[in-house]
Amino acid sequence: MQQPIRIAPSILSADFANLGEEVRAIDRAGADYIHIDVMDGHFVPNITIGSGVTKALRPHSEKVFDVHLMIAPVDPFIEDFAKAGADIITVHVEATPHVHRTIQLIKSLGKKAGISLNPSTPVSAVDYLLGELDLVLVMSVNPGFGGQSFIESQLDKVAELRRRIDDSGRTIDLEIDGGINFDTAPRAIAAGADVLVAGTATFTGGPDAYEANIRRLRG
Ligand code: DX5
Ligand code: ZN
């Protein structure tokens, strides 16, 4: 069943020179999850932040830290992010050959486990994993950068995942990430998403605009 809509601002679009205050600002503005995009310049063509910054941000908000790992290999770094204060750890199915093992590792550390699918990855990639997962993340851009255009075909993927999650009878977040704005957000929700990641759309206009941006994304 589709859960209440939650908004997960991606701090990739925040002022990196002022990250603590930015996290406090989106927390006050009504963010549900704090979405932390971790990139390695190998799995994706960009380098962002790591577990050290994640740990430094932890005291700035009690909201859910939703850590999106776009790194390969990923297993050697899971424990660092768990200790840094991640609540949900999401890995890419394309980034690790033994994704079932990776999920068990995340859960063994007491964290919620998510799997992310790149735009070209079929829904069947989660067929034998849904029974283990707390979150499925559909990438609606090719991961690597904020501010890219929404890939329309991913709405069908969200709809198909909605059916499979509902059939599973489990409570699993269905999150969408990339190109979410005031136009695409309602369409992603209609397709069945219940967690919306939004970088550009949250942070446009500066701190005075965050609350209105988040409210409008929620629909
Ligand atoms: C892309 C990241 C996204 C991205 C979203 O690789 O995973 O979280 O920052 O940015 P917007 O909302 O600007 O498309
Ligand atoms: Zn992300």
XYZ file of C-alpha atoms and ligand atoms in Angstrom:
234
model
C 0.000 0.000 0.000
C 1.249 3.453 -0.855
C 2.301 5.149 2.376
C 1.937 8.872 3.156
C 4.154 10.962 0.888
C 7.528 11.802 2.334
C 9.950 14.398 0.944
C 13.681 13.691 1.007
C 15.702 16.786 0.068
C 19.041 15.823 -1.472
C 21.773 17.844 0.187
C 23.745 17.576 -3.051
C 22.031 20.849 -3.992
C 22.739 22.535 -0.639
C 25.459 25.092 0.076
C 28.386 22.773 0.817
C 30.219 25.538 2.690
C 27.311 25.696 5.110
C 26.006 22.136 5.324
C 25.109 21.983 9.015
C 22.880 25.036 8.771
C 21.393 23.752 5.501
C 20.408 20.467 7.173
C 18.847 22.355 10.088
C 16.974 24.549 7.620
C 15.425 21.671 5.654
C 14.612 19.910 8.926
C 12.698 23.018 10.107
C 11.093 23.366 6.683
C 9.433 19.959 6.980
C 11.788 17.478 5.304
C 10.956 13.895 6.246
C 14.222 12.258 5.233
C 17.636 13.877 4.755
C 18.907 12.352 1.482
C 22.691 12.034 1.369
C 24.194 11.287 -2.061
C 27.545 9.519 -1.810
C 29.521 9.290 -5.076
C 32.958 7.866 -5.751
C 34.068 8.996 -9.222
C 34.117 5.317 -10.239
C 30.603 3.886 -10.148
C 29.371 7.350 -11.148
C 31.300 10.192 -12.801
C 31.348 12.536 -9.815
C 32.767 12.661 -6.283
C 30.687 14.075 -3.427
C 30.867 13.278 0.273
C 31.656 10.332 2.522
C 30.975 8.936 5.962
C 32.977 11.681 7.692
C 30.651 14.416 6.490
C 27.636 12.200 7.219
C 28.840 11.789 10.817
C 29.479 15.522 11.170
C 25.912 16.249 10.059
C 24.273 13.749 12.408
C 23.950 16.152 15.383
C 22.183 18.709 13.181
C 18.953 16.748 12.684
C 16.991 13.884 14.185
C 15.229 13.172 10.891
C 15.870 9.948 9.009
C 19.298 9.936 7.337
C 18.634 8.344 3.956
C 22.066 7.456 2.597
C 22.263 6.701 -1.132
C 25.549 4.981 -1.921
C 26.653 5.331 -5.545
C 29.972 3.579 -4.988
C 31.709 0.369 -6.034
C 32.862 -1.612 -4.231
C 30.277 -0.863 -1.588
C 30.556 -3.611 1.064
C 33.806 -2.284 2.636
C 32.126 1.058 3.416
C 28.750 -0.027 4.784
C 29.888 -0.218 8.393
C 31.389 3.289 8.231
C 28.038 4.732 7.164
C 26.173 2.720 9.772
C 28.466 4.110 12.472
C 28.179 7.600 11.019
C 24.458 7.558 11.811
C 22.707 6.421 8.633
C 19.163 5.162 9.224
C 18.564 3.774 5.738
C 21.436 2.553 3.575
C 20.660 2.127 -0.117
C 23.043 0.461 -2.547
C 22.867 0.028 -6.301
C 22.040 -3.423 -7.599
C 24.517 -2.706 -10.416
C 27.353 -1.929 -7.987
C 27.768 -5.221 -6.190
C 27.776 -8.810 -7.486
C 26.318 -10.253 -4.283
C 23.553 -7.825 -3.538
C 21.690 -10.243 -1.257
C 24.793 -10.479 0.927
C 25.115 -6.689 0.966
C 21.527 -6.367 2.182
C 22.201 -8.854 4.974
C 25.261 -6.839 5.975
C 23.219 -3.622 6.211
C 20.547 -5.362 8.284
C 23.113 -7.002 10.554
C 24.208 -3.502 11.530
C 20.641 -2.653 12.570
C 19.918 -0.385 9.609
C 17.136 -0.330 7.032
C 18.212 -1.643 3.645
C 17.409 -0.208 0.239
C 18.176 -1.186 -3.339
C 18.466 1.346 -6.141
C 17.878 0.660 -9.835
C 19.517 2.693 -12.589
C 17.210 3.800 -15.419
C 18.200 0.878 -17.663
C 17.855 -1.795 -14.964
C 14.649 -3.854 -15.145
C 12.223 -4.287 -12.271
C 13.027 -8.008 -12.206
C 16.330 -7.131 -10.497
C 14.422 -7.000 -7.194
C 12.384 -10.196 -7.776
C 14.223 -12.273 -5.186
C 14.990 -9.378 -2.853
C 11.644 -7.801 -1.962
C 11.248 -10.057 1.052
C 14.389 -8.517 2.545
C 14.041 -4.845 1.625
C 12.826 -1.729 3.424
C 13.129 0.569 0.396
C 13.375 0.454 -3.390
C 14.822 3.523 -5.109
C 14.048 4.168 -8.765
C 16.592 6.445 -10.419
C 14.753 8.782 -12.787
C 18.070 10.212 -14.041
C 21.403 8.505 -14.607
C 23.088 8.940 -11.248
C 25.975 11.358 -10.899
C 24.640 14.885 -10.892
C 21.792 17.018 -9.623
C 19.727 19.158 -11.956
C 19.177 16.615 -14.753
C 15.961 16.050 -16.703
C 13.434 13.450 -15.587
C 13.415 10.224 -17.638
C 9.730 9.571 -18.384
C 10.054 5.797 -18.850
C 10.760 5.427 -15.145
C 7.116 6.138 -14.294
C 6.195 2.725 -15.730
C 8.895 1.185 -13.571
C 7.463 2.862 -10.484
C 3.978 1.597 -11.342
C 5.231 -1.963 -11.828
C 7.150 -1.826 -8.538
C 4.046 -0.494 -6.791
C 2.192 -3.630 -7.873
C 4.990 -5.945 -6.794
C 5.402 -4.251 -3.418
C 1.667 -4.405 -2.788
C 1.611 -8.082 -3.778
C 4.439 -8.755 -1.321
C 2.277 -7.496 1.551
C 5.352 -5.882 3.105
C 5.886 -2.226 4.062
C 8.541 -1.030 1.629
C 9.253 2.599 0.744
C 9.073 3.259 -3.002
C 11.395 6.186 -3.587
C 12.137 8.098 -6.783
C 15.237 10.212 -7.320
C 16.222 12.607 -10.083
C 14.469 15.429 -11.894
C 11.643 15.636 -9.362
C 9.986 19.057 -9.535
C 6.501 20.557 -9.200
C 5.495 19.005 -12.524
C 6.986 15.520 -12.127
C 6.252 15.077 -8.384
C 2.465 14.602 -8.780
C 3.034 12.199 -11.653
C 5.507 10.139 -9.620
C 2.985 10.018 -6.766
C 0.201 8.961 -9.158
C 2.435 6.146 -10.419
C 2.858 4.899 -6.834
C 5.983 6.491 -5.380
C 5.753 7.458 -1.705
C 9.191 9.004 -1.065
C 10.334 11.810 -3.360
C 13.972 12.866 -3.468
C 14.360 16.470 -4.555
C 17.608 18.404 -4.733
C 17.184 21.327 -7.108
C 13.457 21.686 -6.403
C 13.988 21.921 -2.625
C 16.956 24.270 -2.574
C 15.947 26.703 -5.343
C 15.229 30.127 -3.888
C 17.351 29.718 -0.755
C 16.331 29.041 2.856
C 13.279 31.301 2.801
C 11.780 29.122 0.063
C 12.466 25.652 1.509
C 9.208 25.312 3.435
C 7.008 26.301 0.494
C 9.033 24.138 -1.888
C 8.662 21.061 0.309
C 4.937 21.685 0.860
C 4.337 22.044 -2.870
C 6.290 18.877 -3.687
C 4.199 16.919 -1.185
C 1.108 17.890 -3.214
C 21.668 11.888 -8.619
C 21.368 11.926 -7.133
C 20.118 12.668 -6.842
C 20.168 14.084 -7.283
C 18.794 14.678 -7.346
O 22.741 11.069 -8.869
O 21.207 10.637 -6.606
O 19.735 12.586 -5.487
O 21.000 14.864 -6.501
O 18.923 15.970 -7.799
P 17.753 16.745 -8.538
O 16.570 16.710 -7.647
O 18.328 18.101 -8.717
O 17.506 16.033 -9.847
Zn 20.163 10.173 -4.480
